[in-house]
Amino acid sequence: MSVVSIILPLLMIALLGYGSSRSQWLSREQINGISQFAFYLCIPALLVSTLWQVPLSASLQLPVLLSFYVPVVSCFAAVLLFCHGWLKRPWSKSAVLALSASYSNSLLVGLPVIIAAFGQTQMARVFLIIPFHSAILFGLTFALSGQGDRRQYLKDTLLNPVVTSIAIGLLANALNIPLPSWLGDPLAMLAAPAITCALFVLGANLHYYRLTTSWAPAIGLSMVKLLLLPAMVFVCGHGFGLSELDIALTVLLAASPLGVNAYLIAVKLNQDADITASSVVISSGLSVLTVASWLTLLT
């Protein structure tokens, strides 16, 4: 399968979402409704049904987690120290910028690319990366900002539908509980549109994030996110002796553009939301080229 045949369908769905939003064919409230359907029903159904049935050894691989998280935390720390030490920004602003250089849109971009390139059966190999990703990076950002209700943050993290659905799937799998057809069939029906809805929502929401005069630092952060971080994961994966498949999967997750949740964190902390919004737009646009380049290298 060629890189174009992998990327083009995903891009077309995201562009359809963007066009529907920009033309106001669908209102923001309608887009939010699709988003709720995707993130509270379809994606959890996909996660539960997949993890319930896969061999646990495919998901519980410490070298895979280390190959992803050692570079992610290192990248976060390097940007944090650069912004604080070189640019003389306070720790709170530096933490948000570090988040903007290391947080991946793994659900909306990473998983669709992996499914298109390697098939749905390979999702189990990277599922455990997703919940820890947000927990680690958001936790570091909140801790360094000195703001926010940490108890509420912990509650929101644990009750996140993605984390909850992964936990349910893994628990049922570990207890060797068979997935009954009366539950498996509706889960499969709900899971079927998950990736399509996620891509559509991604494109639709990009219409609401604007480039600002802060585009210059946003370009720098996007380059770190799209090029440096996946390169670090690539090197680290080889260092930990991962298979070529596992290296490809972890690199593609790391090569995903900045996730929109980073902008929501920046707004909540009132720190550099303009730079973060610009980083979301720029990294999402450039990722069409960079993800295609990584796919060419890895497949």
PDB file of N, CA, C and O in Angstrom, residues 73-140:
ATOM      1  N   VAL A  73       9.260  12.559  27.669  1.00  0.00           N
ATOM      2  CA  VAL A  73       9.601  13.306  28.887  1.00  0.00           C
ATOM      3  C   VAL A  73      10.899  14.091  28.686  1.00  0.00           C
ATOM      4  O   VAL A  73      11.023  15.234  29.160  1.00  0.00           O
ATOM      5  N   SER A  74      11.853  13.527  27.953  1.00  0.00           N
ATOM      6  CA  SER A  74      13.107  14.236  27.676  1.00  0.00           C
ATOM      7  C   SER A  74      12.858  15.471  26.830  1.00  0.00           C
ATOM      8  O   SER A  74      13.446  16.537  27.073  1.00  0.00           O
ATOM      9  N   CYS A  75      11.979  15.344  25.846  1.00  0.00           N
ATOM     10  CA  CYS A  75      11.638  16.475  24.990  1.00  0.00           C
ATOM     11  C   CYS A  75      10.930  17.558  25.800  1.00  0.00           C
ATOM     12  O   CYS A  75      11.232  18.746  25.662  1.00  0.00           O
ATOM     13  N   PHE A  76      10.005  17.152  26.639  1.00  0.00           N
ATOM     14  CA  PHE A  76       9.309  18.098  27.522  1.00  0.00           C
ATOM     15  C   PHE A  76      10.317  18.845  28.388  1.00  0.00           C
ATOM     16  O   PHE A  76      10.280  20.078  28.504  1.00  0.00           O
ATOM     17  N   ALA A  77      11.241  18.102  28.999  1.00  0.00           N
ATOM     18  CA  ALA A  77      12.230  18.703  29.898  1.00  0.00           C
ATOM     19  C   ALA A  77      13.168  19.647  29.144  1.00  0.00           C
ATOM     20  O   ALA A  77      13.502  20.738  29.640  1.00  0.00           O
ATOM     21  N   ALA A  78      13.586  19.260  27.927  1.00  0.00           N
ATOM     22  CA  ALA A  78      14.519  20.089  27.163  1.00  0.00           C
ATOM     23  C   ALA A  78      13.883  21.413  26.770  1.00  0.00           C
ATOM     24  O   ALA A  78      14.505  22.482  26.907  1.00  0.00           O
ATOM     25  N   VAL A  79      12.639  21.378  26.296  1.00  0.00           N
ATOM     26  CA  VAL A  79      11.948  22.624  25.916  1.00  0.00           C
ATOM     27  C   VAL A  79      11.658  23.464  27.152  1.00  0.00           C
ATOM     28  O   VAL A  79      11.787  24.691  27.130  1.00  0.00           O
ATOM     29  N   LEU A  80      11.296  22.810  28.243  1.00  0.00           N
ATOM     30  CA  LEU A  80      11.050  23.521  29.503  1.00  0.00           C
ATOM     31  C   LEU A  80      12.287  24.287  29.941  1.00  0.00           C
ATOM     32  O   LEU A  80      12.218  25.496  30.254  1.00  0.00           O
ATOM     33  N   LEU A  81      13.438  23.622  29.979  1.00  0.00           N
ATOM     34  CA  LEU A  81      14.671  24.256  30.434  1.00  0.00           C
ATOM     35  C   LEU A  81      15.142  25.336  29.459  1.00  0.00           C
ATOM     36  O   LEU A  81      15.672  26.373  29.874  1.00  0.00           O
ATOM     37  N   PHE A  82      14.942  25.097  28.160  1.00  0.00           N
ATOM     38  CA  PHE A  82      15.326  26.099  27.165  1.00  0.00           C
ATOM     39  C   PHE A  82      14.491  27.366  27.334  1.00  0.00           C
ATOM     40  O   PHE A  82      15.035  28.495  27.330  1.00  0.00           O
ATOM     41  N   CYS A  83      13.191  27.219  27.487  1.00  0.00           N
ATOM     42  CA  CYS A  83      12.308  28.383  27.616  1.00  0.00           C
ATOM     43  C   CYS A  83      12.579  29.144  28.918  1.00  0.00           C
ATOM     44  O   CYS A  83      12.546  30.373  28.942  1.00  0.00           O
ATOM     45  N   HIS A  84      12.853  28.390  29.992  1.00  0.00           N
ATOM     46  CA  HIS A  84      13.083  29.051  31.274  1.00  0.00           C
ATOM     47  C   HIS A  84      14.494  29.632  31.367  1.00  0.00           C
ATOM     48  O   HIS A  84      14.679  30.780  31.784  1.00  0.00           O
ATOM     49  N   GLY A  85      15.489  28.838  30.941  1.00  0.00           N
ATOM     50  CA  GLY A  85      16.871  29.278  31.096  1.00  0.00           C
ATOM     51  C   GLY A  85      17.334  30.243  30.023  1.00  0.00           C
ATOM     52  O   GLY A  85      18.008  31.243  30.324  1.00  0.00           O
ATOM     53  N   TRP A  86      16.970  29.991  28.769  1.00  0.00           N
ATOM     54  CA  TRP A  86      17.450  30.810  27.652  1.00  0.00           C
ATOM     55  C   TRP A  86      16.520  31.975  27.355  1.00  0.00           C
ATOM     56  O   TRP A  86      16.956  33.106  27.162  1.00  0.00           O
ATOM     57  N   LEU A  87      15.210  31.692  27.304  1.00  0.00           N
ATOM     58  CA  LEU A  87      14.239  32.737  26.973  1.00  0.00           C
ATOM     59  C   LEU A  87      13.747  33.497  28.200  1.00  0.00           C
ATOM     60  O   LEU A  87      12.991  34.463  28.069  1.00  0.00           O
ATOM     61  N   LYS A  88      14.142  33.051  29.378  1.00  0.00           N
ATOM     62  CA  LYS A  88      13.802  33.717  30.639  1.00  0.00           C
ATOM     63  C   LYS A  88      12.293  33.794  30.883  1.00  0.00           C
ATOM     64  O   LYS A  88      11.791  34.751  31.468  1.00  0.00           O
ATOM     65  N   ARG A  89      11.572  32.778  30.446  1.00  0.00           N
ATOM     66  CA  ARG A  89      10.147  32.722  30.720  1.00  0.00           C
ATOM     67  C   ARG A  89       9.917  32.050  32.070  1.00  0.00           C
ATOM     68  O   ARG A  89      10.691  31.170  32.468  1.00  0.00           O
ATOM     69  N   PRO A  90       8.874  32.415  32.791  1.00  0.00           N
ATOM     70  CA  PRO A  90       8.592  31.754  34.080  1.00  0.00           C
ATOM     71  C   PRO A  90       8.259  30.280  33.863  1.00  0.00           C
ATOM     72  O   PRO A  90       7.891  29.854  32.764  1.00  0.00           O
ATOM     73  N   TRP A  91       8.352  29.512  34.936  1.00  0.00           N
ATOM     74  CA  TRP A  91       8.132  28.071  34.839  1.00  0.00           C
ATOM     75  C   TRP A  91       6.749  27.744  34.296  1.00  0.00           C
ATOM     76  O   TRP A  91       6.584  26.775  33.535  1.00  0.00           O
ATOM     77  N   SER A  92       5.742  28.526  34.680  1.00  0.00           N
ATOM     78  CA  SER A  92       4.377  28.230  34.249  1.00  0.00           C
ATOM     79  C   SER A  92       4.234  28.346  32.736  1.00  0.00           C
ATOM     80  O   SER A  92       3.640  27.479  32.079  1.00  0.00           O
ATOM     81  N   LYS A  93       4.784  29.418  32.149  1.00  0.00           N
ATOM     82  CA  LYS A  93       4.733  29.577  30.691  1.00  0.00           C
ATOM     83  C   LYS A  93       5.612  28.542  30.000  1.00  0.00           C
ATOM     84  O   LYS A  93       5.245  27.990  28.948  1.00  0.00           O
ATOM     85  N   SER A  94       6.763  28.269  30.572  1.00  0.00           N
ATOM     86  CA  SER A  94       7.676  27.286  29.984  1.00  0.00           C
ATOM     87  C   SER A  94       7.040  25.899  29.953  1.00  0.00           C
ATOM     88  O   SER A  94       7.228  25.139  28.994  1.00  0.00           O
ATOM     89  N   ALA A  95       6.260  25.571  30.999  1.00  0.00           N
ATOM     90  CA  ALA A  95       5.620  24.254  31.060  1.00  0.00           C
ATOM     91  C   ALA A  95       4.588  24.098  29.948  1.00  0.00           C
ATOM     92  O   ALA A  95       4.492  23.029  29.320  1.00  0.00           O
ATOM     93  N   VAL A  96       3.808  25.145  29.683  1.00  0.00           N
ATOM     94  CA  VAL A  96       2.802  25.073  28.617  1.00  0.00           C
ATOM     95  C   VAL A  96       3.473  24.936  27.254  1.00  0.00           C
ATOM     96  O   VAL A  96       3.016  24.175  26.395  1.00  0.00           O
ATOM     97  N   LEU A  97       4.575  25.661  27.037  1.00  0.00           N
ATOM     98  CA  LEU A  97       5.295  25.541  25.766  1.00  0.00           C
ATOM     99  C   LEU A  97       5.933  24.162  25.627  1.00  0.00           C
ATOM    100  O   LEU A  97       5.981  23.596  24.524  1.00  0.00           O
ATOM    101  N   ALA A  98       6.432  23.608  26.741  1.00  0.00           N
ATOM    102  CA  ALA A  98       6.992  22.254  26.703  1.00  0.00           C
ATOM    103  C   ALA A  98       5.906  21.236  26.354  1.00  0.00           C
ATOM    104  O   ALA A  98       6.145  20.290  25.593  1.00  0.00           O
ATOM    105  N   LEU A  99       4.706  21.439  26.887  1.00  0.00           N
ATOM    106  CA  LEU A  99       3.576  20.577  26.543  1.00  0.00           C
ATOM    107  C   LEU A  99       3.275  20.668  25.048  1.00  0.00           C
ATOM    108  O   LEU A  99       2.993  19.652  24.389  1.00  0.00           O
ATOM    109  N   SER A 100       3.368  21.865  24.489  1.00  0.00           N
ATOM    110  CA  SER A 100       3.072  22.084  23.075  1.00  0.00           C
ATOM    111  C   SER A 100       4.087  21.429  22.150  1.00  0.00           C
ATOM    112  O   SER A 100       3.816  21.249  20.962  1.00  0.00           O
ATOM    113  N   ALA A 101       5.239  21.071  22.684  1.00  0.00           N
ATOM    114  CA  ALA A 101       6.274  20.428  21.874  1.00  0.00           C
ATOM    115  C   ALA A 101       6.312  18.919  22.054  1.00  0.00           C
ATOM    116  O   ALA A 101       7.070  18.237  21.359  1.00  0.00           O
ATOM    117  N   SER A 102       5.480  18.373  22.956  1.00  0.00           N
ATOM    118  CA  SER A 102       5.622  16.950  23.284  1.00  0.00           C
ATOM    119  C   SER A 102       4.313  16.173  23.342  1.00  0.00           C
ATOM    120  O   SER A 102       4.330  14.944  23.392  1.00  0.00           O
ATOM    121  N   TYR A 103       3.167  16.863  23.301  1.00  0.00           N
ATOM    122  CA  TYR A 103       1.872  16.177  23.438  1.00  0.00           C
ATOM    123  C   TYR A 103       1.307  15.826  22.069  1.00  0.00           C
ATOM    124  O   TYR A 103       1.120  16.693  21.223  1.00  0.00           O
ATOM    125  N   SER A 104       1.024  14.554  21.838  1.00  0.00           N
ATOM    126  CA  SER A 104       0.598  14.082  20.523  1.00  0.00           C
ATOM    127  C   SER A 104      -0.909  13.871  20.437  1.00  0.00           C
ATOM    128  O   SER A 104      -1.543  13.446  21.409  1.00  0.00           O
ATOM    129  N   ASN A 105      -1.452  14.152  19.271  1.00  0.00           N
ATOM    130  CA  ASN A 105      -2.858  13.890  18.997  1.00  0.00           C
ATOM    131  C   ASN A 105      -3.005  12.425  18.568  1.00  0.00           C
ATOM    132  O   ASN A 105      -3.321  12.119  17.424  1.00  0.00           O
ATOM    133  N   SER A 106      -2.762  11.544  19.518  1.00  0.00           N
ATOM    134  CA  SER A 106      -2.671  10.122  19.198  1.00  0.00           C
ATOM    135  C   SER A 106      -4.009   9.509  18.812  1.00  0.00           C
ATOM    136  O   SER A 106      -4.068   8.611  17.968  1.00  0.00           O
ATOM    137  N   LEU A 107      -5.097   9.977  19.409  1.00  0.00           N
ATOM    138  CA  LEU A 107      -6.399   9.400  19.107  1.00  0.00           C
ATOM    139  C   LEU A 107      -6.914   9.816  17.735  1.00  0.00           C
ATOM    140  O   LEU A 107      -7.449   9.002  16.986  1.00  0.00           O
ATOM    141  N   LEU A 108      -6.762  11.097  17.400  1.00  0.00           N
ATOM    142  CA  LEU A 108      -7.353  11.602  16.164  1.00  0.00           C
ATOM    143  C   LEU A 108      -6.463  11.422  14.948  1.00  0.00           C
ATOM    144  O   LEU A 108      -6.955  11.398  13.817  1.00  0.00           O
ATOM    145  N   VAL A 109      -5.160  11.326  15.150  1.00  0.00           N
ATOM    146  CA  VAL A 109      -4.246  11.184  14.017  1.00  0.00           C
ATOM    147  C   VAL A 109      -3.445   9.891  14.105  1.00  0.00           C
ATOM    148  O   VAL A 109      -3.374   9.123  13.139  1.00  0.00           O
ATOM    149  N   GLY A 110      -2.837   9.641  15.254  1.00  0.00           N
ATOM    150  CA  GLY A 110      -1.967   8.478  15.390  1.00  0.00           C
ATOM    151  C   GLY A 110      -2.669   7.160  15.100  1.00  0.00           C
ATOM    152  O   GLY A 110      -2.219   6.366  14.262  1.00  0.00           O
ATOM    153  N   LEU A 111      -3.791   6.903  15.792  1.00  0.00           N
ATOM    154  CA  LEU A 111      -4.501   5.638  15.581  1.00  0.00           C
ATOM    155  C   LEU A 111      -5.045   5.482  14.162  1.00  0.00           C
ATOM    156  O   LEU A 111      -4.914   4.408  13.568  1.00  0.00           O
ATOM    157  N   PRO A 112      -5.681   6.521  13.579  1.00  0.00           N
ATOM    158  CA  PRO A 112      -6.144   6.356  12.190  1.00  0.00           C
ATOM    159  C   PRO A 112      -5.019   6.013  11.210  1.00  0.00           C
ATOM    160  O   PRO A 112      -5.199   5.188  10.315  1.00  0.00           O
ATOM    161  N   VAL A 113      -3.859   6.650  11.380  1.00  0.00           N
ATOM    162  CA  VAL A 113      -2.732   6.359  10.487  1.00  0.00           C
ATOM    163  C   VAL A 113      -2.252   4.926  10.688  1.00  0.00           C
ATOM    164  O   VAL A 113      -1.988   4.191   9.724  1.00  0.00           O
ATOM    165  N   ILE A 114      -2.155   4.496  11.954  1.00  0.00           N
ATOM    166  CA  ILE A 114      -1.710   3.132  12.251  1.00  0.00           C
ATOM    167  C   ILE A 114      -2.686   2.105  11.676  1.00  0.00           C
ATOM    168  O   ILE A 114      -2.278   1.103  11.068  1.00  0.00           O
ATOM    169  N   ILE A 115      -3.981   2.355  11.844  1.00  0.00           N
ATOM    170  CA  ILE A 115      -4.985   1.422  11.325  1.00  0.00           C
ATOM    171  C   ILE A 115      -4.914   1.353   9.804  1.00  0.00           C
ATOM    172  O   ILE A 115      -4.970   0.273   9.209  1.00  0.00           O
ATOM    173  N   ALA A 116      -4.791   2.528   9.165  1.00  0.00           N
ATOM    174  CA  ALA A 116      -4.741   2.557   7.700  1.00  0.00           C
ATOM    175  C   ALA A 116      -3.488   1.873   7.168  1.00  0.00           C
ATOM    176  O   ALA A 116      -3.532   1.208   6.126  1.00  0.00           O
ATOM    177  N   ALA A 117      -2.376   2.024   7.868  1.00  0.00           N
ATOM    178  CA  ALA A 117      -1.106   1.479   7.375  1.00  0.00           C
ATOM    179  C   ALA A 117      -0.879   0.024   7.767  1.00  0.00           C
ATOM    180  O   ALA A 117      -0.319  -0.754   6.985  1.00  0.00           O
ATOM    181  N   PHE A 118      -1.295  -0.349   8.989  1.00  0.00           N
ATOM    182  CA  PHE A 118      -0.936  -1.678   9.509  1.00  0.00           C
ATOM    183  C   PHE A 118      -2.128  -2.543   9.913  1.00  0.00           C
ATOM    184  O   PHE A 118      -1.934  -3.699  10.273  1.00  0.00           O
ATOM    185  N   GLY A 119      -3.330  -1.983   9.889  1.00  0.00           N
ATOM    186  CA  GLY A 119      -4.510  -2.764  10.241  1.00  0.00           C
ATOM    187  C   GLY A 119      -4.923  -2.579  11.688  1.00  0.00           C
ATOM    188  O   GLY A 119      -4.112  -2.244  12.559  1.00  0.00           O
ATOM    189  N   GLN A 120      -6.201  -2.811  11.952  1.00  0.00           N
ATOM    190  CA  GLN A 120      -6.770  -2.575  13.279  1.00  0.00           C
ATOM    191  C   GLN A 120      -6.190  -3.506  14.336  1.00  0.00           C
ATOM    192  O   GLN A 120      -6.141  -3.171  15.517  1.00  0.00           O
ATOM    193  N   THR A 121      -5.717  -4.669  13.919  1.00  0.00           N
ATOM    194  CA  THR A 121      -5.197  -5.638  14.893  1.00  0.00           C
ATOM    195  C   THR A 121      -3.943  -5.134  15.601  1.00  0.00           C
ATOM    196  O   THR A 121      -3.602  -5.630  16.681  1.00  0.00           O
ATOM    197  N   GLN A 122      -3.268  -4.147  15.013  1.00  0.00           N
ATOM    198  CA  GLN A 122      -2.027  -3.644  15.615  1.00  0.00           C
ATOM    199  C   GLN A 122      -2.278  -2.576  16.681  1.00  0.00           C
ATOM    200  O   GLN A 122      -1.338  -2.153  17.354  1.00  0.00           O
ATOM    201  N   MET A 123      -3.534  -2.152  16.827  1.00  0.00           N
ATOM    202  CA  MET A 123      -3.824  -1.098  17.807  1.00  0.00           C
ATOM    203  C   MET A 123      -3.466  -1.518  19.220  1.00  0.00           C
ATOM    204  O   MET A 123      -3.049  -0.709  20.043  1.00  0.00           O
ATOM    205  N   ALA A 124      -3.642  -2.801  19.517  1.00  0.00           N
ATOM    206  CA  ALA A 124      -3.397  -3.266  20.883  1.00  0.00           C
ATOM    207  C   ALA A 124      -1.963  -3.037  21.317  1.00  0.00           C
ATOM    208  O   ALA A 124      -1.679  -2.904  22.510  1.00  0.00           O
ATOM    209  N   ARG A 125      -1.042  -2.979  20.374  1.00  0.00           N
ATOM    210  CA  ARG A 125       0.374  -2.832  20.704  1.00  0.00           C
ATOM    211  C   ARG A 125       0.691  -1.442  21.258  1.00  0.00           C
ATOM    212  O   ARG A 125       1.740  -1.256  21.891  1.00  0.00           O
ATOM    213  N   VAL A 126      -0.181  -0.467  21.017  1.00  0.00           N
ATOM    214  CA  VAL A 126       0.118   0.901  21.451  1.00  0.00           C
ATOM    215  C   VAL A 126      -0.968   1.498  22.336  1.00  0.00           C
ATOM    216  O   VAL A 126      -0.874   2.657  22.742  1.00  0.00           O
ATOM    217  N   PHE A 127      -2.005   0.714  22.659  1.00  0.00           N
ATOM    218  CA  PHE A 127      -3.117   1.269  23.427  1.00  0.00           C
ATOM    219  C   PHE A 127      -2.685   1.837  24.776  1.00  0.00           C
ATOM    220  O   PHE A 127      -3.175   2.880  25.204  1.00  0.00           O
ATOM    221  N   LEU A 128      -1.775   1.159  25.478  1.00  0.00           N
ATOM    222  CA  LEU A 128      -1.411   1.613  26.819  1.00  0.00           C
ATOM    223  C   LEU A 128      -0.602   2.899  26.792  1.00  0.00           C
ATOM    224  O   LEU A 128      -0.437   3.546  27.827  1.00  0.00           O
ATOM    225  N   ILE A 129      -0.093   3.280  25.637  1.00  0.00           N
ATOM    226  CA  ILE A 129       0.611   4.558  25.536  1.00  0.00           C
ATOM    227  C   ILE A 129      -0.363   5.716  25.737  1.00  0.00           C
ATOM    228  O   ILE A 129      -0.020   6.730  26.344  1.00  0.00           O
ATOM    229  N   ILE A 130      -1.589   5.560  25.277  1.00  0.00           N
ATOM    230  CA  ILE A 130      -2.526   6.684  25.196  1.00  0.00           C
ATOM    231  C   ILE A 130      -2.916   7.253  26.558  1.00  0.00           C
ATOM    232  O   ILE A 130      -2.794   8.461  26.787  1.00  0.00           O
ATOM    233  N   PRO A 131      -3.398   6.447  27.530  1.00  0.00           N
ATOM    234  CA  PRO A 131      -3.819   7.056  28.800  1.00  0.00           C
ATOM    235  C   PRO A 131      -2.667   7.644  29.605  1.00  0.00           C
ATOM    236  O   PRO A 131      -2.811   8.702  30.221  1.00  0.00           O
ATOM    237  N   PHE A 132      -1.514   6.985  29.598  1.00  0.00           N
ATOM    238  CA  PHE A 132      -0.368   7.503  30.351  1.00  0.00           C
ATOM    239  C   PHE A 132       0.164   8.796  29.736  1.00  0.00           C
ATOM    240  O   PHE A 132       0.717   9.644  30.433  1.00  0.00           O
ATOM    241  N   HIS A 133      -0.015   8.935  28.442  1.00  0.00           N
ATOM    242  CA  HIS A 133       0.469  10.106  27.721  1.00  0.00           C
ATOM    243  C   HIS A 133      -0.108  11.386  28.311  1.00  0.00           C
ATOM    244  O   HIS A 133       0.611  12.306  28.702  1.00  0.00           O
ATOM    245  N   SER A 134      -1.438  11.432  28.394  1.00  0.00           N
ATOM    246  CA  SER A 134      -2.089  12.613  28.959  1.00  0.00           C
ATOM    247  C   SER A 134      -1.777  12.762  30.443  1.00  0.00           C
ATOM    248  O   SER A 134      -1.504  13.869  30.923  1.00  0.00           O
ATOM    249  N   ALA A 135      -1.834  11.652  31.168  1.00  0.00           N
ATOM    250  CA  ALA A 135      -1.627  11.720  32.613  1.00  0.00           C
ATOM    251  C   ALA A 135      -0.250  12.282  32.957  1.00  0.00           C
ATOM    252  O   ALA A 135      -0.116  13.163  33.825  1.00  0.00           O
ATOM    253  N   ILE A 136       0.788  11.817  32.273  1.00  0.00           N
ATOM    254  CA  ILE A 136       2.155  12.264  32.576  1.00  0.00           C
ATOM    255  C   ILE A 136       2.371  13.718  32.182  1.00  0.00           C
ATOM    256  O   ILE A 136       2.818  14.543  32.993  1.00  0.00           O
ATOM    257  N   LEU A 137       2.029  14.075  30.939  1.00  0.00           N
ATOM    258  CA  LEU A 137       2.332  15.423  30.457  1.00  0.00           C
ATOM    259  C   LEU A 137       1.433  16.481  31.092  1.00  0.00           C
ATOM    260  O   LEU A 137       1.904  17.568  31.446  1.00  0.00           O
ATOM    261  N   PHE A 138       0.156  16.191  31.256  1.00  0.00           N
ATOM    262  CA  PHE A 138      -0.724  17.159  31.909  1.00  0.00           C
ATOM    263  C   PHE A 138      -0.351  17.298  33.379  1.00  0.00           C
ATOM    264  O   PHE A 138      -0.390  18.394  33.947  1.00  0.00           O
ATOM    265  N   GLY A 139       0.015  16.169  34.008  1.00  0.00           N
ATOM    266  CA  GLY A 139       0.430  16.234  35.402  1.00  0.00           C
ATOM    267  C   GLY A 139       1.664  17.092  35.596  1.00  0.00           C
ATOM    268  O   GLY A 139       1.732  17.913  36.521  1.00  0.00           O
ATOM    269  N   LEU A 140       2.667  16.932  34.725  1.00  0.00           N
ATOM    270  CA  LEU A 140       3.869  17.758  34.797  1.00  0.00           C
ATOM    271  C   LEU A 140       3.547  19.231  34.582  1.00  0.00           C
ATOM    272  O   LEU A 140       4.069  20.108  35.283  1.00  0.00           O
TER     273      LEU A 140
END
